[in-house]
Amino acid sequence: MGYLALNCWCRTNLPSSPLGRRYDHPCFQNVQSTKLFLQFRADTRIYASKSSPKKVKKSKELQKIVNPQIAESSLDEQNGISDKPSPTDSVNNLESRASVAIASRSSVVQACTVTSAFIAFMGVIIRQGSHLASSQGWPIADCSSEISFDFEIWHLQLIAGLVILISFSRLLLLKTWSDFAESSEASNQQVLTSLEPLDYAIVAFLPGVSEELLFRGALLPLFGINLISATAVAALFGILHLGSGRKFSFAIWASFIGLAYGYATILSSSLLVPMASHGINNLIGGIIWRLTHPRYEKTDV
């Protein structure tokens, strides 16, 4: 808009004004050159004399006609108004942008797939390596035989109990523990905002299957099928959940659910129980977050 307005102005070959600028105003088009020249000479005599309040005022009015932007900026400086952002404003802008900066859908799905594949690969290597070492007579527990993929009907009750326990515990902590609520919100906002409905199943069950394969299917039987081993593996599981906006409170929560999954694995001797519970809990948590939060303005990173 400003660019078009500037180009609509008509320029004439006029002498310089006392301020060193041209008279680029439409009202000067019909003024005779002789009168304008005389007026210019008169103005130079006026400005050569000692300045008075009236002359200063007249100079400011002429300056507004010649270049309004300069006059406005000078007036702002006199009034103590500055367009330069303060350091506090810059920090607030960065924090507001960071609060809505979310990962794109493709990057979330890709990162989830690659990470889950790597974790699952590590779990398979440990399980198969322990099986091979045990068959060769080494004093190492056979992880694949200690924790199998067998499934029985009563395992459904154990899975349902884990889902209810963890889901209600999460809701309770979100209401009572502000630090955990902020940590969980930062993680969910960054990861879940850009996802489509079907993507929630991917980011829920891929980590659920791969993480349980490594932690409860490989590390737990490797260290021993007991509560001490389950607690140590759960603590490692919680520590690895730090980062991406998640604070120490989230690591404590991850350790708690890791211990619950480990205890269920010991009771059932089946890896399907923690895998199913983990995936269902992830899915329920993601759906609840989506239903209780409006869509943020996306700023893909």
mmCIF file of C-alpha atoms in Angstrom:
data_model
loop_
_atom_site.group_PDB
_atom_site.id
_atom_site.type_symbol
_atom_site.label_atom_id
_atom_site.label_comp_id
_atom_site.label_asym_id
_atom_site.label_seq_id
_atom_site.Cartn_x
_atom_site.Cartn_y
_atom_site.Cartn_z
ATOM 1 C CA MET A 1 0.000 0.000 0.000
ATOM 2 C CA GLY A 2 2.767 2.431 0.910
ATOM 3 C CA TYR A 3 4.747 1.521 -2.208
ATOM 4 C CA LEU A 4 1.813 2.356 -4.505
ATOM 5 C CA ALA A 5 1.209 5.646 -2.750
ATOM 6 C CA LEU A 6 4.818 6.700 -3.234
ATOM 7 C CA ASN A 7 4.674 5.923 -6.927
ATOM 8 C CA CYS A 8 1.537 8.020 -7.357
ATOM 9 C CA TRP A 9 3.417 11.167 -6.382
ATOM 10 C CA CYS A 10 4.448 13.494 -9.249
ATOM 11 C CA ARG A 11 8.020 14.748 -9.224
ATOM 12 C CA THR A 12 9.076 18.116 -10.602
ATOM 13 C CA ASN A 13 12.546 19.525 -11.002
ATOM 14 C CA LEU A 14 12.428 21.835 -8.023
ATOM 15 C CA PRO A 15 15.305 23.290 -6.048
ATOM 16 C CA SER A 16 16.127 21.733 -2.732
ATOM 17 C CA SER A 17 14.159 22.716 0.336
ATOM 18 C CA PRO A 18 15.829 24.174 3.410
ATOM 19 C CA LEU A 19 15.839 20.654 4.817
ATOM 20 C CA GLY A 20 17.766 19.325 1.826
ATOM 21 C CA ARG A 21 14.748 17.439 0.357
ATOM 22 C CA ARG A 22 12.590 17.826 -2.735
ATOM 23 C CA TYR A 23 9.026 19.120 -2.665
ATOM 24 C CA ASP A 24 7.356 15.885 -3.708
ATOM 25 C CA HIS A 25 3.766 16.815 -3.053
ATOM 26 C CA PRO A 26 0.850 16.986 -5.510
ATOM 27 C CA CYS A 27 -0.050 20.474 -4.399
ATOM 28 C CA PHE A 28 3.149 21.865 -5.964
ATOM 29 C CA GLN A 29 2.222 20.840 -9.527
ATOM 30 C CA ASN A 30 0.284 24.071 -10.370
ATOM 31 C CA VAL A 31 2.653 26.499 -8.636
ATOM 32 C CA GLN A 32 4.581 28.724 -11.026
ATOM 33 C CA SER A 33 8.328 28.303 -10.928
ATOM 34 C CA THR A 34 9.001 32.033 -10.361
ATOM 35 C CA LYS A 35 6.792 32.238 -7.300
ATOM 36 C CA LEU A 36 8.209 29.008 -5.993
ATOM 37 C CA PHE A 37 11.744 30.270 -6.434
ATOM 38 C CA LEU A 38 10.912 33.530 -4.628
ATOM 39 C CA GLN A 39 9.272 31.578 -1.844
ATOM 40 C CA PHE A 40 12.353 29.385 -1.610
ATOM 41 C CA ARG A 41 14.615 32.460 -1.286
ATOM 42 C CA ALA A 42 12.372 33.905 1.377
ATOM 43 C CA ASP A 43 12.488 30.666 3.294
ATOM 44 C CA THR A 44 16.280 30.619 3.259
ATOM 45 C CA ARG A 45 16.401 34.091 4.768
ATOM 46 C CA ILE A 46 13.981 33.040 7.497
ATOM 47 C CA TYR A 47 15.972 29.971 8.443
ATOM 48 C CA ALA A 48 19.188 31.988 8.394
ATOM 49 C CA SER A 49 17.924 34.171 11.201
ATOM 50 C CA LYS A 50 17.703 33.201 14.832
ATOM 51 C CA SER A 51 15.113 30.461 15.490
ATOM 52 C CA SER A 52 11.936 31.286 17.384
ATOM 53 C CA PRO A 53 9.169 29.008 18.703
ATOM 54 C CA LYS A 54 6.923 29.936 15.796
ATOM 55 C CA LYS A 55 9.681 29.274 13.292
ATOM 56 C CA VAL A 56 10.464 25.924 14.872
ATOM 57 C CA LYS A 57 6.800 24.971 14.732
ATOM 58 C CA LYS A 58 6.606 26.019 11.105
ATOM 59 C CA SER A 59 9.723 23.975 10.366
ATOM 60 C CA LYS A 60 8.148 20.874 11.899
ATOM 61 C CA GLU A 61 4.979 21.371 9.857
ATOM 62 C CA LEU A 62 7.041 21.699 6.679
ATOM 63 C CA GLN A 63 8.982 18.599 7.649
ATOM 64 C CA LYS A 64 5.737 16.650 7.993
ATOM 65 C CA ILE A 65 4.767 17.665 4.454
ATOM 66 C CA VAL A 66 8.129 16.746 2.974
ATOM 67 C CA ASN A 67 8.644 13.444 4.799
ATOM 68 C CA PRO A 68 5.941 12.344 7.244
ATOM 69 C CA GLN A 69 7.843 9.231 8.343
ATOM 70 C CA ILE A 70 10.776 11.219 9.727
ATOM 71 C CA ALA A 71 8.452 13.526 11.615
ATOM 72 C CA GLU A 72 6.541 10.646 13.139
ATOM 73 C CA SER A 73 9.721 8.908 14.251
ATOM 74 C CA SER A 74 11.036 12.102 15.823
ATOM 75 C CA LEU A 75 7.755 12.611 17.664
ATOM 76 C CA ASP A 76 7.890 9.045 18.977
ATOM 77 C CA GLU A 77 11.416 9.569 20.261
ATOM 78 C CA GLN A 78 10.370 12.748 22.041
ATOM 79 C CA ASN A 79 7.472 10.963 23.699
ATOM 80 C CA GLY A 80 9.725 8.106 24.815
ATOM 81 C CA ILE A 81 8.092 5.599 22.457
ATOM 82 C CA SER A 82 10.387 3.166 20.705
ATOM 83 C CA ASP A 83 9.573 0.425 18.234
ATOM 84 C CA LYS A 84 12.615 -1.610 19.238
ATOM 85 C CA PRO A 85 11.619 -4.692 21.239
ATOM 86 C CA SER A 86 12.980 -4.957 24.726
ATOM 87 C CA PRO A 87 14.907 -8.069 25.892
ATOM 88 C CA THR A 88 11.881 -9.123 27.938
ATOM 89 C CA ASP A 89 9.639 -8.935 24.870
ATOM 90 C CA SER A 90 12.113 -11.028 22.894
ATOM 91 C CA VAL A 91 12.174 -13.734 25.568
ATOM 92 C CA ASN A 92 8.381 -13.767 25.761
ATOM 93 C CA ASN A 93 8.129 -14.067 21.982
ATOM 94 C CA LEU A 94 10.550 -16.987 21.974
ATOM 95 C CA GLU A 95 8.639 -18.732 24.755
ATOM 96 C CA SER A 96 5.308 -18.238 22.979
ATOM 97 C CA ARG A 97 6.745 -19.580 19.749
ATOM 98 C CA ALA A 98 8.291 -22.524 21.555
ATOM 99 C CA SER A 99 4.973 -23.318 23.187
ATOM 100 C CA VAL A 100 3.324 -23.810 19.784
ATOM 101 C CA ALA A 101 6.325 -25.167 17.904
ATOM 102 C CA ILE A 102 5.445 -28.764 17.114
ATOM 103 C CA ALA A 103 7.000 -31.542 15.101
ATOM 104 C CA SER A 104 5.454 -32.260 11.729
ATOM 105 C CA ARG A 105 3.400 -35.396 11.186
ATOM 106 C CA SER A 106 5.979 -37.027 8.924
ATOM 107 C CA SER A 107 8.858 -36.370 11.322
ATOM 108 C CA VAL A 108 6.915 -37.780 14.292
ATOM 109 C CA VAL A 109 5.912 -40.962 12.466
ATOM 110 C CA GLN A 110 9.395 -41.401 11.010
ATOM 111 C CA ALA A 111 11.144 -40.867 14.343
ATOM 112 C CA CYS A 112 8.747 -43.240 16.088
ATOM 113 C CA THR A 113 9.249 -45.941 13.459
ATOM 114 C CA VAL A 114 13.043 -45.687 13.350
ATOM 115 C CA THR A 115 13.451 -45.534 17.132
ATOM 116 C CA SER A 116 11.058 -48.416 17.725
ATOM 117 C CA ALA A 117 12.828 -50.524 15.114
ATOM 118 C CA PHE A 118 16.194 -49.886 16.761
ATOM 119 C CA ILE A 119 14.885 -50.722 20.250
ATOM 120 C CA ALA A 120 13.221 -53.890 18.979
ATOM 121 C CA PHE A 121 16.420 -54.892 17.195
ATOM 122 C CA MET A 122 18.371 -54.523 20.447
ATOM 123 C CA GLY A 123 15.811 -56.658 22.262
ATOM 124 C CA VAL A 124 15.975 -59.405 19.639
ATOM 125 C CA ILE A 125 19.793 -59.410 19.700
ATOM 126 C CA ILE A 126 19.890 -59.795 23.496
ATOM 127 C CA ARG A 127 17.240 -62.515 23.522
ATOM 128 C CA GLN A 128 18.833 -64.529 20.714
ATOM 129 C CA GLY A 129 22.339 -63.943 22.057
ATOM 130 C CA SER A 130 21.367 -65.174 25.510
ATOM 131 C CA HIS A 131 19.679 -68.203 23.977
ATOM 132 C CA LEU A 132 22.790 -69.047 21.962
ATOM 133 C CA ALA A 133 25.113 -68.502 24.930
ATOM 134 C CA SER A 134 22.912 -70.590 27.235
ATOM 135 C CA SER A 135 22.789 -73.438 24.727
ATOM 136 C CA GLN A 136 26.584 -73.420 24.639
ATOM 137 C CA GLY A 137 26.740 -73.921 28.401
ATOM 138 C CA TRP A 138 27.501 -70.356 29.410
ATOM 139 C CA PRO A 139 26.140 -69.248 32.829
ATOM 140 C CA ILE A 140 23.652 -66.831 31.214
ATOM 141 C CA ALA A 141 19.872 -67.004 31.515
ATOM 142 C CA ASP A 142 18.010 -67.861 28.340
ATOM 143 C CA CYS A 143 15.774 -64.787 27.963
ATOM 144 C CA SER A 144 13.650 -66.341 25.240
ATOM 145 C CA SER A 145 12.669 -69.281 27.440
ATOM 146 C CA GLU A 146 12.281 -67.329 30.695
ATOM 147 C CA ILE A 147 9.834 -64.833 29.156
ATOM 148 C CA SER A 148 7.878 -66.232 26.215
ATOM 149 C CA PHE A 149 5.029 -65.067 23.982
ATOM 150 C CA ASP A 150 2.519 -67.526 25.455
ATOM 151 C CA PHE A 151 -0.951 -66.231 26.185
ATOM 152 C CA GLU A 152 -3.715 -67.478 28.459
ATOM 153 C CA ILE A 153 -7.254 -66.242 29.029
ATOM 154 C CA TRP A 154 -6.582 -65.002 32.543
ATOM 155 C CA HIS A 155 -3.952 -62.672 31.092
ATOM 156 C CA LEU A 156 -6.842 -60.501 29.858
ATOM 157 C CA GLN A 157 -7.736 -59.723 33.466
ATOM 158 C CA LEU A 158 -4.144 -58.755 34.183
ATOM 159 C CA ILE A 159 -4.056 -56.493 31.117
ATOM 160 C CA ALA A 160 -7.347 -54.840 32.114
ATOM 161 C CA GLY A 161 -6.088 -54.298 35.645
ATOM 162 C CA LEU A 162 -2.884 -52.655 34.370
ATOM 163 C CA VAL A 163 -4.822 -50.367 32.023
ATOM 164 C CA ILE A 164 -7.186 -49.227 34.784
ATOM 165 C CA LEU A 165 -4.381 -48.748 37.334
ATOM 166 C CA ILE A 166 -2.108 -46.740 35.040
ATOM 167 C CA SER A 167 -4.862 -44.667 33.396
ATOM 168 C CA PHE A 168 -6.372 -43.572 36.714
ATOM 169 C CA SER A 169 -2.938 -42.951 38.220
ATOM 170 C CA ARG A 170 -2.067 -40.696 35.288
ATOM 171 C CA LEU A 171 -5.284 -38.691 35.647
ATOM 172 C CA LEU A 172 -4.702 -38.327 39.381
ATOM 173 C CA LEU A 173 -1.154 -37.062 38.911
ATOM 174 C CA LEU A 174 -2.229 -34.615 36.213
ATOM 175 C CA LYS A 175 -4.680 -33.100 38.690
ATOM 176 C CA THR A 176 -2.404 -33.040 41.739
ATOM 177 C CA TRP A 177 1.200 -32.740 40.478
ATOM 178 C CA SER A 178 1.728 -29.518 38.506
ATOM 179 C CA ASP A 179 5.304 -30.332 37.525
ATOM 180 C CA PHE A 180 4.240 -33.654 36.035
ATOM 181 C CA ALA A 181 1.296 -31.986 34.284
ATOM 182 C CA GLU A 182 3.581 -29.394 32.652
ATOM 183 C CA SER A 183 6.089 -32.045 31.622
ATOM 184 C CA SER A 184 3.407 -34.302 30.154
ATOM 185 C CA GLU A 185 1.751 -31.370 28.379
ATOM 186 C CA ALA A 186 5.017 -30.265 26.734
ATOM 187 C CA SER A 187 5.709 -33.752 25.439
ATOM 188 C CA ASN A 188 2.165 -34.346 24.181
ATOM 189 C CA GLN A 189 1.926 -30.959 22.511
ATOM 190 C CA GLN A 190 5.178 -31.457 20.644
ATOM 191 C CA VAL A 191 4.453 -34.991 19.458
ATOM 192 C CA LEU A 192 0.681 -35.447 19.197
ATOM 193 C CA THR A 193 -0.584 -32.140 17.808
ATOM 194 C CA SER A 194 0.188 -32.774 14.144
ATOM 195 C CA LEU A 195 -0.967 -36.411 14.081
ATOM 196 C CA GLU A 196 -4.032 -37.727 12.296
ATOM 197 C CA PRO A 197 -6.438 -40.118 14.110
ATOM 198 C CA LEU A 198 -4.905 -43.297 12.660
ATOM 199 C CA ASP A 199 -1.403 -42.118 13.583
ATOM 200 C CA TYR A 200 -2.227 -42.447 17.269
ATOM 201 C CA ALA A 201 -2.282 -46.230 16.969
ATOM 202 C CA ILE A 202 1.178 -46.144 15.362
ATOM 203 C CA VAL A 203 2.822 -43.983 18.023
ATOM 204 C CA ALA A 204 1.029 -45.936 20.761
ATOM 205 C CA PHE A 205 1.758 -49.555 19.859
ATOM 206 C CA LEU A 206 5.135 -49.323 18.117
ATOM 207 C CA PRO A 207 6.888 -48.017 21.262
ATOM 208 C CA GLY A 208 4.768 -50.287 23.445
ATOM 209 C CA VAL A 209 5.883 -53.422 21.602
ATOM 210 C CA SER A 210 9.529 -52.462 21.061
ATOM 211 C CA GLU A 211 10.189 -51.093 24.564
ATOM 212 C CA GLU A 212 8.654 -54.109 26.272
ATOM 213 C CA LEU A 213 10.646 -56.414 24.014
ATOM 214 C CA LEU A 214 13.874 -54.795 25.180
ATOM 215 C CA PHE A 215 13.197 -53.961 28.827
ATOM 216 C CA ARG A 216 10.837 -56.720 29.993
ATOM 217 C CA GLY A 217 11.641 -59.307 27.329
ATOM 218 C CA ALA A 218 15.449 -59.051 27.362
ATOM 219 C CA LEU A 219 16.909 -57.014 30.238
ATOM 220 C CA LEU A 220 14.547 -58.276 32.945
ATOM 221 C CA PRO A 221 15.230 -62.025 32.445
ATOM 222 C CA LEU A 222 18.913 -61.277 31.821
ATOM 223 C CA PHE A 223 19.258 -59.673 35.265
ATOM 224 C CA GLY A 224 16.896 -62.110 36.990
ATOM 225 C CA ILE A 225 13.173 -62.745 37.296
ATOM 226 C CA ASN A 226 12.593 -60.940 40.598
ATOM 227 C CA LEU A 227 11.405 -57.607 41.954
ATOM 228 C CA ILE A 228 14.938 -56.262 42.429
ATOM 229 C CA SER A 229 15.693 -56.783 38.763
ATOM 230 C CA ALA A 230 12.286 -55.365 37.795
ATOM 231 C CA THR A 231 12.988 -52.233 39.875
ATOM 232 C CA ALA A 232 16.431 -51.717 38.328
ATOM 233 C CA VAL A 233 15.070 -52.126 34.792
ATOM 234 C CA ALA A 234 12.175 -49.791 35.616
ATOM 235 C CA ALA A 235 14.609 -47.118 36.864
ATOM 236 C CA LEU A 236 16.603 -47.380 33.627
ATOM 237 C CA PHE A 237 13.342 -47.200 31.693
ATOM 238 C CA GLY A 238 12.389 -43.986 33.530
ATOM 239 C CA ILE A 239 15.763 -42.284 33.043
ATOM 240 C CA LEU A 240 15.627 -42.906 29.298
ATOM 241 C CA HIS A 241 12.300 -41.042 29.175
ATOM 242 C CA LEU A 242 13.926 -37.730 30.109
ATOM 243 C CA GLY A 243 14.254 -35.026 27.455
ATOM 244 C CA SER A 244 11.954 -33.441 24.835
ATOM 245 C CA GLY A 245 10.376 -31.182 27.450
ATOM 246 C CA ARG A 246 9.928 -34.010 29.972
ATOM 247 C CA LYS A 247 11.265 -33.273 33.440
ATOM 248 C CA PHE A 248 12.410 -35.503 36.291
ATOM 249 C CA SER A 249 8.806 -35.923 37.401
ATOM 250 C CA PHE A 250 8.055 -37.688 34.127
ATOM 251 C CA ALA A 251 11.009 -40.027 34.702
ATOM 252 C CA ILE A 252 9.533 -40.958 38.098
ATOM 253 C CA TRP A 253 6.199 -41.686 36.437
ATOM 254 C CA ALA A 254 7.870 -43.801 33.724
ATOM 255 C CA SER A 255 9.732 -45.739 36.417
ATOM 256 C CA PHE A 256 6.450 -46.441 38.207
ATOM 257 C CA ILE A 257 4.711 -47.816 35.121
ATOM 258 C CA GLY A 258 7.876 -49.727 34.205
ATOM 259 C CA LEU A 259 7.754 -51.446 37.584
ATOM 260 C CA ALA A 260 4.067 -52.271 37.051
ATOM 261 C CA TYR A 261 4.822 -53.823 33.667
ATOM 262 C CA GLY A 262 7.759 -55.733 35.141
ATOM 263 C CA TYR A 263 5.663 -57.168 37.956
ATOM 264 C CA ALA A 264 2.981 -58.219 35.460
ATOM 265 C CA THR A 265 5.671 -59.893 33.349
ATOM 266 C CA ILE A 266 6.907 -61.854 36.358
ATOM 267 C CA LEU A 267 3.374 -62.986 37.212
ATOM 268 C CA SER A 268 2.447 -64.056 33.692
ATOM 269 C CA SER A 269 5.849 -65.085 32.257
ATOM 270 C CA SER A 270 4.443 -63.698 29.021
ATOM 271 C CA LEU A 271 5.703 -60.717 27.038
ATOM 272 C CA LEU A 272 2.290 -60.153 25.447
ATOM 273 C CA VAL A 273 0.845 -58.869 28.739
ATOM 274 C CA PRO A 274 3.137 -55.818 29.130
ATOM 275 C CA MET A 275 3.114 -55.189 25.374
ATOM 276 C CA ALA A 276 -0.678 -55.034 25.192
ATOM 277 C CA SER A 277 -0.961 -52.986 28.385
ATOM 278 C CA HIS A 278 1.707 -50.533 27.282
ATOM 279 C CA GLY A 279 0.171 -49.964 23.852
ATOM 280 C CA ILE A 280 -3.400 -49.576 25.179
ATOM 281 C CA ASN A 281 -2.295 -47.132 27.880
ATOM 282 C CA ASN A 282 -0.409 -45.050 25.319
ATOM 283 C CA LEU A 283 -3.457 -44.977 23.071
ATOM 284 C CA ILE A 284 -5.837 -44.011 25.874
ATOM 285 C CA GLY A 285 -3.518 -41.229 27.036
ATOM 286 C CA GLY A 286 -3.217 -39.840 23.499
ATOM 287 C CA ILE A 287 -6.963 -39.926 22.853
ATOM 288 C CA ILE A 288 -7.769 -38.222 26.162
ATOM 289 C CA TRP A 289 -5.236 -35.492 25.428
ATOM 290 C CA ARG A 290 -6.683 -34.893 21.974
ATOM 291 C CA LEU A 291 -10.257 -34.704 23.239
ATOM 292 C CA THR A 292 -9.389 -32.264 26.014
ATOM 293 C CA HIS A 293 -7.153 -29.951 23.979
ATOM 294 C CA PRO A 294 -8.016 -27.770 20.976
ATOM 295 C CA ARG A 295 -5.806 -27.883 17.934
ATOM 296 C CA TYR A 296 -2.836 -25.559 18.282
ATOM 297 C CA GLU A 297 -1.673 -23.288 15.511
ATOM 298 C CA LYS A 298 0.914 -25.412 13.767
ATOM 299 C CA THR A 299 4.498 -24.217 13.409
ATOM 300 C CA ASP A 300 6.258 -27.221 11.953
ATOM 301 C CA VAL A 301 9.862 -27.764 12.990
#
